[in-house]
Amino acid sequence: MNILLIEDEPAVRQGTEQFLRQRGFVVMTAPSGEEALEKFTRADVVILDIMLPGMSGIEVLRRIRQTSDVPVL
């Protein structure tokens, strides 16, 4: 399963990525909403931080929903 982790805080992003990889998941990361929008089509699940710099997580979700029904946490 491919997971896209969208998190701007490096320590949280790296820790969560390591946790998920140790459990056998393939993890892609994005520190910003703009980068996330370039990657989400390759994900089976998206883990989305709401408070992102620039484009908010809510806006990222709105744009994802325009073209996809991928599960978003």
PDB file of C-alpha atoms in Angstrom, residues 5-18 28-33 35 47-55:
ATOM      1  CA  LEU A   5       2.257  11.701   4.118  1.00  0.00           C
ATOM      2  CA  ILE A   6       1.728  15.464   3.910  1.00  0.00           C
ATOM      3  CA  GLU A   7       3.438  17.120   6.886  1.00  0.00           C
ATOM      4  CA  ASP A   8       5.506  20.300   7.061  1.00  0.00           C
ATOM      5  CA  GLU A   9       7.211  19.628  10.408  1.00  0.00           C
ATOM      6  CA  PRO A  10      10.412  17.654   9.594  1.00  0.00           C
ATOM      7  CA  ALA A  11      10.620  15.713  12.874  1.00  0.00           C
ATOM      8  CA  VAL A  12       6.978  14.624  12.713  1.00  0.00           C
ATOM      9  CA  ARG A  13       7.264  13.765   9.013  1.00  0.00           C
ATOM     10  CA  GLN A  14      10.427  11.715   9.468  1.00  0.00           C
ATOM     11  CA  GLY A  15       9.179   9.904  12.571  1.00  0.00           C
ATOM     12  CA  THR A  16       5.848   9.017  11.001  1.00  0.00           C
ATOM     13  CA  GLU A  17       7.518   7.949   7.766  1.00  0.00           C
ATOM     14  CA  GLN A  18       9.900   5.659   9.651  1.00  0.00           C
ATOM     15  CA  MET A  28       5.912   9.176  -0.171  1.00  0.00           C
ATOM     16  CA  THR A  29       6.248  12.486   1.646  1.00  0.00           C
ATOM     17  CA  ALA A  30       5.364  16.068   0.850  1.00  0.00           C
ATOM     18  CA  PRO A  31       6.205  19.060   3.080  1.00  0.00           C
ATOM     19  CA  SER A  32       3.738  21.355   1.280  1.00  0.00           C
ATOM     20  CA  GLY A  33       0.310  21.282  -0.270  1.00  0.00           C
ATOM     21  CA  GLU A  35       4.043  19.211  -3.673  1.00  0.00           C
ATOM     22  CA  ILE A  47      -2.339  11.356   5.633  1.00  0.00           C
ATOM     23  CA  LEU A  48      -2.881  15.113   5.567  1.00  0.00           C
ATOM     24  CA  ASP A  49      -1.786  17.782   8.037  1.00  0.00           C
ATOM     25  CA  ILE A  50      -4.370  20.572   8.099  1.00  0.00           C
ATOM     26  CA  MET A  51      -1.982  23.353   9.162  1.00  0.00           C
ATOM     27  CA  LEU A  52       0.471  23.687   6.272  1.00  0.00           C
ATOM     28  CA  PRO A  53       2.419  26.765   5.181  1.00  0.00           C
ATOM     29  CA  GLY A  54       1.019  28.422   2.082  1.00  0.00           C
ATOM     30  CA  MET A  55      -1.859  26.252   0.897  1.00  0.00           C
TER      31      MET A  55
END
